[in-house]
Coordinates of C-alpha atoms in Angstrom, one line a residue:
Chain A
X7 CA 59.8 -46.3 37.1
X8 CA 58.7 -46.3 33.7
X9 CA 55.0 -45.9 34.4
X10 CA 55.9 -43.2 36.9
X11 CA 57.7 -41.2 34.3
X12 CA 54.9 -41.9 31.8
X13 CA 52.2 -40.6 34.5
X14 CA 54.5 -37.7 34.8
X15 CA 54.6 -36.8 31.2
X16 CA 51.0 -37.1 30.9
X17 CA 50.2 -35.0 33.7
X18 CA 52.5 -32.4 32.2
X19 CA 51.1 -32.7 28.7
X20 CA 47.3 -32.2 29.9
X21 CA 48.6 -29.3 32.4
X22 CA 50.2 -27.2 29.6
X23 CA 47.5 -27.8 27.0
X24 CA 44.7 -27.1 29.6
X25 CA 47.0 -24.0 30.8
X26 CA 47.3 -22.6 27.2
X27 CA 43.9 -23.4 26.1
X28 CA 42.2 -21.7 28.9
X29 CA 44.5 -18.8 28.7
X30 CA 43.8 -18.4 24.9
X31 CA 40.1 -18.5 25.4
X32 CA 39.9 -16.2 28.5
X33 CA 42.4 -13.9 27.0
X34 CA 40.0 -13.2 24.5
X35 CA 37.3 -12.5 27.0
X36 CA 39.9 -10.2 29.1
X37 CA 40.9 -8.5 25.7
X38 CA 37.3 -7.6 25.0
X39 CA 36.5 -6.6 28.6
X40 CA 39.5 -4.7 28.9
X41 CA 38.8 -3.0 25.5
X42 CA 35.5 -1.9 26.7
X43 CA 36.5 -0.6 30.0
X44 CA 39.3 1.5 28.5
X45 CA 36.6 3.1 26.2
X46 CA 34.1 3.3 29.2
X47 CA 31.8 0.7 28.0
X48 CA 30.8 -2.5 29.8
X49 CA 32.1 -5.3 27.1
X50 CA 30.5 -8.7 26.8
X51 CA 27.7 -9.0 29.4
X52 CA 24.8 -11.1 27.7
X53 CA 26.1 -14.6 27.7
X54 CA 26.5 -15.7 31.2
X55 CA 27.5 -13.5 34.3
X56 CA 29.8 -10.5 33.1
X57 CA 29.8 -12.3 29.7
X58 CA 31.9 -15.0 31.3
X59 CA 30.8 -17.9 28.7
X60 CA 31.5 -15.7 25.8
X61 CA 34.7 -17.7 25.0
X62 CA 32.6 -20.9 25.0
X63 CA 29.8 -19.2 22.8
X64 CA 32.7 -18.0 20.2
X65 CA 34.1 -21.4 20.2
X66 CA 31.0 -23.1 19.5
X67 CA 30.5 -20.5 16.6
X68 CA 33.7 -21.1 15.2
X69 CA 33.7 -24.6 15.4
X70 CA 30.3 -25.1 13.6
X71 CA 31.5 -23.1 10.7
X72 CA 32.5 -25.1 7.7
X73 CA 36.2 -25.7 7.3
X74 CA 36.5 -24.5 3.7
X75 CA 39.6 -25.0 1.7
X76 CA 39.4 -22.4 -1.1
X77 CA 40.6 -23.7 -4.6
X78 CA 44.1 -23.3 -5.7
X79 CA 45.6 -23.1 -2.4
X80 CA 48.4 -25.4 -1.5
X81 CA 46.4 -27.9 0.9
X82 CA 49.4 -29.0 2.7
X83 CA 50.6 -25.9 3.6
X84 CA 47.3 -24.4 4.2
X85 CA 46.4 -27.0 6.6
X86 CA 49.7 -27.0 8.7
X87 CA 50.4 -23.3 9.1
X88 CA 47.6 -22.6 12.1
X89 CA 49.2 -25.8 13.7
X90 CA 52.6 -24.5 13.3
X91 CA 51.7 -21.5 15.2
X92 CA 50.0 -23.3 18.0
X93 CA 52.1 -26.2 18.7
X94 CA 55.4 -24.4 19.2
X95 CA 53.7 -22.0 21.5
X96 CA 52.6 -24.8 23.6
X97 CA 55.8 -26.6 23.4
X98 CA 57.5 -23.5 24.9
X99 CA 55.2 -23.8 28.1
X100 CA 57.4 -26.9 28.7
X101 CA 60.5 -25.1 29.7
X102 CA 58.7 -22.2 31.8
X103 CA 59.2 -22.7 35.8
X104 CA 55.8 -21.5 37.2
X105 CA 57.1 -22.2 40.7
X106 CA 60.3 -23.4 42.5
X107 CA 59.5 -26.9 41.6
X108 CA 56.7 -26.6 39.2
X109 CA 57.8 -26.8 35.5
X110 CA 57.3 -29.5 33.2
X111 CA 61.1 -29.8 32.5
X112 CA 63.9 -27.9 33.8
X113 CA 65.7 -27.6 30.8
X114 CA 69.5 -26.2 31.1
X115 CA 69.1 -24.1 27.7
X116 CA 65.2 -23.1 28.5
X117 CA 65.7 -19.5 27.2
X118 CA 67.4 -20.7 23.9
X119 CA 64.6 -23.3 23.4
X120 CA 61.9 -20.7 23.8
X121 CA 63.5 -18.3 21.4
X122 CA 64.0 -21.2 19.1
X123 CA 60.3 -22.2 19.3
X124 CA 59.2 -18.4 18.9
X125 CA 61.1 -18.2 15.1
X126 CA 59.1 -21.4 14.3
X127 CA 55.6 -19.3 14.3
X128 CA 57.2 -16.8 11.9
X129 CA 57.3 -19.7 9.5
X130 CA 53.9 -20.6 10.2
X131 CA 52.7 -17.2 9.5
X132 CA 54.7 -17.0 6.3
X133 CA 53.5 -20.3 4.8
X134 CA 50.0 -19.5 6.0
X135 CA 50.2 -16.6 3.8
X136 CA 52.0 -18.1 0.8
X137 CA 49.6 -21.3 1.0
X138 CA 46.7 -19.1 0.9
X139 CA 47.2 -18.4 -3.0
X140 CA 46.3 -14.9 -2.4
X141 CA 48.2 -12.0 -3.4
X142 CA 47.2 -9.7 -0.2
X143 CA 48.1 -12.4 2.2
X144 CA 51.3 -13.3 0.7
X145 CA 52.4 -9.5 0.9
X146 CA 51.0 -9.4 4.5
X147 CA 53.1 -12.5 5.4
X148 CA 56.3 -10.9 3.9
X149 CA 55.5 -8.0 6.1
X150 CA 55.2 -10.4 9.1
X151 CA 58.5 -11.7 8.4
X152 CA 60.3 -8.4 8.1
X153 CA 58.6 -7.1 11.5
X154 CA 59.7 -10.4 13.2
X155 CA 63.1 -10.5 11.8
X156 CA 63.5 -6.5 12.8
X157 CA 62.4 -7.0 16.4
X158 CA 63.9 -10.6 17.1
X159 CA 67.4 -8.9 17.0
X160 CA 67.2 -6.4 19.7
X161 CA 65.0 -9.0 21.6
X162 CA 67.9 -11.5 21.5
X163 CA 70.6 -8.7 22.2
X164 CA 68.9 -7.7 25.3
X165 CA 68.4 -11.6 26.2
X166 CA 72.1 -12.1 25.7
X167 CA 72.9 -9.3 27.9
X168 CA 71.0 -10.7 30.8
X169 CA 72.4 -14.2 29.9
X170 CA 76.0 -12.7 30.5
X171 CA 74.9 -11.2 33.6
X172 CA 73.3 -14.5 35.0
X173 CA 75.8 -16.8 33.5
X174 CA 73.1 -19.4 32.5
X175 CA 70.2 -20.1 30.1
X176 CA 68.1 -22.1 32.8
X177 CA 65.1 -20.1 33.4
X178 CA 64.8 -21.4 36.9
X179 CA 68.5 -20.5 37.8
X180 CA 67.6 -16.9 36.2
X181 CA 65.0 -16.7 38.6
X182 CA 66.9 -18.0 41.7
X183 CA 69.5 -15.3 41.1
X184 CA 66.9 -12.8 41.4
X185 CA 65.8 -13.9 45.0
X186 CA 65.7 -12.1 48.1
X187 CA 63.4 -9.0 47.3
X188 CA 62.3 -6.7 44.7
X189 CA 65.5 -4.8 44.6
X190 CA 67.2 -7.8 43.3
X191 CA 65.0 -8.2 40.3
X192 CA 66.5 -7.6 37.0
X193 CA 64.3 -4.6 36.2
X194 CA 65.6 -2.5 38.8
X195 CA 68.6 -4.4 39.8
X196 CA 70.4 -2.5 42.7
X197 CA 73.3 -5.0 43.2
X198 CA 76.6 -5.3 41.1
X199 CA 75.5 -8.3 39.5
X200 CA 73.9 -6.5 36.2
X201 CA 74.5 -3.5 34.4
X202 CA 72.4 -0.2 35.4
X203 CA 70.9 -0.3 32.1
X204 CA 68.7 -3.0 32.8
X205 CA 65.6 -0.7 33.2
X206 CA 66.1 0.3 29.4
X207 CA 66.7 -3.3 28.6
X208 CA 63.2 -4.3 30.1
X209 CA 61.8 -1.4 28.0
X210 CA 63.5 -2.9 24.9
X211 CA 62.3 -6.4 25.7
X212 CA 58.8 -5.6 26.3
X213 CA 58.5 -3.3 23.1
X214 CA 60.1 -6.4 21.1
X215 CA 58.0 -8.8 22.7
X216 CA 54.9 -6.6 21.6
X217 CA 56.2 -6.7 18.2
X218 CA 57.1 -10.2 18.0
X219 CA 53.4 -11.2 19.4
X220 CA 52.0 -9.0 16.6
X221 CA 50.2 -6.9 19.3
X222 CA 49.3 -3.2 19.0
X223 CA 50.7 -0.8 18.0
X224 CA 52.7 -3.1 16.1
X225 CA 49.8 -5.3 14.8
X226 CA 49.7 -4.1 11.1
X227 CA 50.3 -7.9 10.2
X228 CA 46.7 -8.6 10.8
X229 CA 45.4 -4.9 10.9
X230 CA 41.7 -6.5 10.9
X231 CA 40.2 -3.0 10.0
X232 CA 42.2 -2.4 6.8
X233 CA 43.5 -5.8 5.7
X234 CA 41.0 -8.3 7.1
X235 CA 43.5 -10.3 9.2
X236 CA 46.7 -10.1 6.8
X237 CA 48.0 -13.5 6.4
X238 CA 45.0 -15.4 7.6
X239 CA 42.5 -13.8 5.3
X240 CA 41.5 -17.1 3.6
X241 CA 41.0 -19.1 6.9
X242 CA 37.5 -19.9 7.7
X243 CA 36.2 -21.1 11.3
X244 CA 38.2 -23.1 13.5
X245 CA 41.4 -22.6 11.2
X246 CA 41.2 -18.9 12.1
X247 CA 40.5 -19.8 15.4
X248 CA 43.5 -22.0 15.6
X249 CA 45.8 -18.9 14.7
X250 CA 44.2 -16.9 17.1
X251 CA 44.7 -19.3 19.8
X252 CA 48.3 -19.4 18.9
X253 CA 48.7 -15.6 18.9
X254 CA 47.3 -15.7 22.6
X255 CA 49.5 -18.6 23.7
X256 CA 52.3 -16.3 22.2
X257 CA 51.2 -13.5 24.4
X258 CA 51.3 -15.6 27.5
X259 CA 54.9 -16.8 26.6
X260 CA 56.0 -13.5 25.9
X261 CA 54.5 -12.3 29.4
X262 CA 56.2 -15.3 31.2
X263 CA 59.3 -14.4 29.7
X264 CA 59.3 -10.8 30.8
X265 CA 58.4 -12.1 34.1
X266 CA 61.1 -14.6 34.3
X267 CA 63.9 -12.5 32.9
X268 CA 63.1 -8.9 34.4
X269 CA 60.5 -9.4 37.4
X270 CA 61.9 -12.3 39.5
X271 CA 59.4 -15.0 38.3
X272 CA 58.1 -17.0 41.3
X273 CA 60.0 -14.8 43.6
X274 CA 58.1 -12.7 46.2
X275 CA 58.8 -8.8 46.2
X276 CA 59.8 -8.7 50.0
X277 CA 62.0 -11.3 51.6
X278 CA 59.8 -12.3 54.4
X279 CA 56.9 -13.2 52.0
X280 CA 57.0 -16.8 50.9
X281 CA 57.8 -17.5 47.3
X282 CA 55.2 -19.0 45.4
X283 CA 53.4 -19.7 41.8
X284 CA 51.1 -17.0 42.9
X285 CA 53.5 -14.3 42.4
X286 CA 54.5 -15.8 39.1
X287 CA 50.7 -15.7 38.0
X288 CA 50.4 -12.3 39.4
X289 CA 53.3 -10.6 37.6
X290 CA 52.3 -12.5 34.4
X291 CA 48.8 -11.3 34.3
X292 CA 49.9 -7.9 35.2
X293 CA 52.0 -7.8 32.1
X294 CA 49.4 -9.1 30.1
X295 CA 46.9 -6.4 31.4
X296 CA 49.6 -4.1 30.3
X297 CA 49.9 -5.5 26.8
X298 CA 45.8 -5.0 26.7
X299 CA 46.3 -1.6 28.2
X300 CA 48.7 -0.5 25.2
X301 CA 46.7 -1.9 22.8
X302 CA 43.6 0.0 23.5
X303 CA 45.6 3.3 24.1
X304 CA 47.9 3.7 21.1
X305 CA 46.9 3.5 17.5
X306 CA 48.4 1.3 14.7
X307 CA 51.8 2.6 13.7
X308 CA 52.8 2.8 10.3
X309 CA 55.0 0.0 8.9
X310 CA 58.2 2.5 8.3
X311 CA 57.7 3.8 11.8
X312 CA 57.7 0.0 12.9
X313 CA 61.1 -0.7 11.0
X314 CA 62.6 2.8 12.0
X315 CA 61.8 2.2 15.7
X316 CA 63.6 -0.9 15.6
X317 CA 66.5 -0.3 13.3
X318 CA 67.4 3.3 14.4
X319 CA 66.5 3.1 18.1
X320 CA 66.2 -0.4 19.6
X321 CA 69.0 -2.1 17.9
X322 CA 71.7 0.8 18.7
X323 CA 70.4 0.8 22.2
X324 CA 70.2 -2.7 22.9
X325 CA 73.9 -2.9 21.5
X326 CA 75.0 -0.5 23.6
X327 CA 73.4 -2.2 26.6
X328 CA 75.2 -5.3 25.5
X329 CA 78.7 -3.6 25.4
X330 CA 77.9 -1.6 28.8
X331 CA 77.0 -5.0 30.5
X332 CA 80.0 -6.6 29.2
X333 CA 82.3 -3.6 30.5
X334 CA 80.3 -3.8 33.8
X335 CA 80.8 -7.5 34.4
X336 CA 84.4 -7.1 33.8
X337 CA 85.1 -4.3 36.0
X338 CA 83.1 -5.3 39.1
Chain B
X10 CA 70.4 16.0 19.1
X11 CA 67.3 15.4 17.4
X12 CA 67.6 11.6 17.7
X13 CA 67.8 12.0 21.6
X14 CA 65.1 14.5 22.1
X15 CA 62.7 12.6 19.6
X16 CA 63.4 9.5 21.8
X17 CA 62.7 11.2 25.1
X18 CA 59.5 13.0 24.0
X19 CA 58.1 10.2 22.2
X20 CA 58.6 7.7 25.1
X21 CA 57.2 10.5 27.7
X22 CA 54.1 10.8 25.6
X23 CA 53.4 7.2 25.5
X24 CA 53.3 7.2 29.1
X25 CA 51.1 10.3 29.4
X26 CA 48.8 8.4 27.0
X27 CA 48.6 5.5 29.0
X28 CA 47.9 7.5 32.3
X29 CA 44.7 8.7 30.5
X30 CA 43.4 5.5 29.4
X31 CA 44.0 4.1 32.9
X32 CA 42.0 6.9 34.3
X33 CA 39.2 5.9 31.8
X34 CA 39.4 2.5 33.0
X35 CA 38.4 3.2 36.3
X36 CA 35.7 5.8 35.4
X37 CA 32.0 5.2 35.5
X38 CA 30.5 3.5 32.5
X39 CA 28.3 5.0 30.0
X40 CA 26.8 2.3 28.0
X41 CA 22.9 1.8 27.8
X42 CA 21.9 -1.6 27.6
X43 CA 19.8 -0.7 24.8
X44 CA 17.0 -3.6 24.4
X45 CA 16.8 -3.7 27.9
X46 CA 17.1 -0.1 28.8
X47 CA 15.9 2.9 27.0
X48 CA 17.0 6.6 26.8
X49 CA 14.6 9.3 27.8
X50 CA 14.1 11.5 24.8
X51 CA 14.7 15.3 24.9
X52 CA 11.6 17.3 24.9
X53 CA 12.3 18.7 21.5
X54 CA 12.5 15.3 19.8
X55 CA 10.5 15.4 16.5
X56 CA 9.2 12.0 15.9
X57 CA 6.3 11.3 13.7
X58 CA 3.2 13.2 14.5
X59 CA 0.7 12.3 16.7
X60 CA -3.0 13.5 17.9
X61 CA -3.0 15.4 20.9
X62 CA -5.5 14.4 23.9
X63 CA -7.9 17.3 24.9
X64 CA -7.6 17.5 28.5
X65 CA -11.2 18.1 29.0
X66 CA -12.9 15.7 26.7
X67 CA -10.0 13.1 26.4
X68 CA -10.5 13.3 22.7
X69 CA -8.9 14.8 19.9
X70 CA -8.9 18.6 19.3
X71 CA -8.8 18.2 15.5
X72 CA -11.4 20.2 13.8
X73 CA -11.1 18.5 10.4
X74 CA -9.9 21.8 8.8
X75 CA -7.5 20.0 6.5
X76 CA -4.9 22.3 6.8
X77 CA -1.9 19.7 7.7
X78 CA -3.1 17.7 5.0
X79 CA -2.5 20.8 2.6
X80 CA 0.6 21.9 4.1
X81 CA 2.3 18.5 4.0
X82 CA 4.8 18.6 1.0
X83 CA 5.1 14.9 0.6
X84 CA 1.3 14.1 1.2
X85 CA 1.4 11.9 3.7
X86 CA -1.5 13.0 5.8
X87 CA -5.0 11.6 5.1
X88 CA -8.0 13.5 7.0
X89 CA -11.5 12.6 6.7
X90 CA -14.3 13.9 8.6
X91 CA -18.3 13.7 8.7
X92 CA -21.2 16.0 9.8
X93 CA -22.9 14.6 12.8
X94 CA -26.4 15.4 14.3
X95 CA -26.0 17.6 17.6
X96 CA -22.3 18.1 17.1
X97 CA -21.2 21.4 16.4
X98 CA -18.4 21.3 13.5
X99 CA -17.1 17.9 11.8
X100 CA -16.0 14.9 13.4
X101 CA -12.8 13.2 12.6
X102 CA -13.2 9.8 11.2
X103 CA -9.9 9.2 9.5
X104 CA -6.3 10.6 10.2
X105 CA -3.7 8.1 8.9
X106 CA 0.0 8.9 8.4
X107 CA 2.0 7.3 5.7
X108 CA 5.4 7.6 7.6
X109 CA 7.3 5.9 4.6
X110 CA 6.8 9.4 2.8
X111 CA 7.3 11.7 5.7
X112 CA 10.3 13.8 5.9
X113 CA 9.5 15.1 9.3
X114 CA 9.7 18.7 8.1
X115 CA 7.0 19.7 10.9
X116 CA 4.8 21.8 8.4
X117 CA 1.9 19.9 9.6
X118 CA 2.3 20.8 13.4
X119 CA 3.0 24.5 12.3
X120 CA -0.2 24.7 10.4
X121 CA -2.3 23.2 12.8
X122 CA -4.4 26.2 14.2
X123 CA -6.0 24.3 17.4
X124 CA -2.8 22.4 18.4
X125 CA -4.3 19.0 17.6
X126 CA -1.2 17.5 16.4
X127 CA 2.4 17.3 18.0
X128 CA 5.6 15.3 17.7
X129 CA 5.9 12.0 19.4
X130 CA 8.8 10.7 21.0
X131 CA 9.1 7.3 19.6
X132 CA 12.5 6.5 17.9
X133 CA 12.4 2.8 18.0
X134 CA 10.6 2.2 14.8
X135 CA 12.3 -0.6 12.9
X136 CA 10.4 -2.9 10.7
X137 CA 10.8 -5.1 7.8
X138 CA 7.1 -4.4 6.4
X139 CA 6.3 -1.3 4.8
X140 CA 2.6 -1.5 5.9
X141 CA 4.0 -1.1 9.8
X142 CA 4.8 2.4 8.8
X143 CA 1.3 3.6 7.8
X144 CA -0.3 4.8 11.4
X145 CA -3.8 5.1 12.3
X146 CA -3.4 7.9 14.4
X147 CA -6.9 7.9 15.7
X148 CA -6.4 4.5 17.1
X149 CA -3.2 5.3 18.6
X150 CA -5.0 8.3 20.5
X151 CA -7.6 5.7 21.6
X152 CA -4.9 3.0 22.8
X153 CA -3.2 5.9 24.8
X154 CA -6.4 6.7 26.7

């Protein structure tokens, strides 16, 4: 019994890490290809067919760079900061049900666990900036934290509304409740089980997901053209690479969450089609494509506009959504 | 009221913008794979000067009058010729262009009565050595033949 459990654990560990790493590597490629296509260019092309070996080449380049630790930094904080960004992101994959039975662990408080780990990554960015002994990095990390705090509130408020409607925090259970066709998904819920404001909730959640993962148009945390990567200005080679992998793993987590909460996870859109992990991946990558699409459509917002959007629009509307959902559930 | 109208017009404009980029996503790509492909230069492109080949003789039309050399404000053209037995006029022996000094003003081409020099279509002229930009135009003409 114990050995079987150990093998299970090992399989999950390898699977989750491979999934996270492959996604992080190939999302960089997809990002560059997407960027090029939205601007009528062709993107990476030289390394391998359609530039498919580009992530490998990038990886080799990053790894051959010297791991320089600048003078005056806090060595412990400086070194653990990238890991604090990557590890929680990979840990979050444990709770995500990719298929009906395909999940590392069916955790009853899966949603709570993912949000708990998501807040650790803010801490990673903060100590990364603080440990760098660089004024600009410190300012940038302060900016990241205020951004993340501002956007975590509406995100959690919409998530609470959904938890109220589904009455569970088990991600698999949330997906099961959305079964039986596209009209049962939370995004366009036509049944009495959730409030009519779920499309709005979806937009709020999606916007917050973009801001949480520091994606454009909310990426002034690492505005690479003006601030030279913000909090990770001082990081060389693979230190920077790990930060970036963490960012991309976070995007995958965010896309998974949107898929699970609003798009019905592994449920098929029509009742006669079989449920499968393919649906989950299709929905997830559609969300990731939209994230890339948004990044190459809109210019970076100003920081005041970012905070205004959150405090003046998203938080009041998500509070309203919470109240409406509560009333709706009470009445029906 | 401004609060809501701003919210709606803002959201709407975001979706319109995304529609535009999605259209571009499926549009034909315009990239030229530069080191592998070259752009065809327009006929009016004014590169460095080059000797024109005479269609009949296959040689230069230059009569060694030296007008181009005199017209050049930066003094980057050197023309030399010699008298030969049995040939009318002078024969061109040296025609060098120091392209490091040339400002591509085109005065030499304008001043050339027999139309012996013209602009080339070369644009890919990068080099790390200064000596690569001193062209022997007679040699270039011979190589073209």
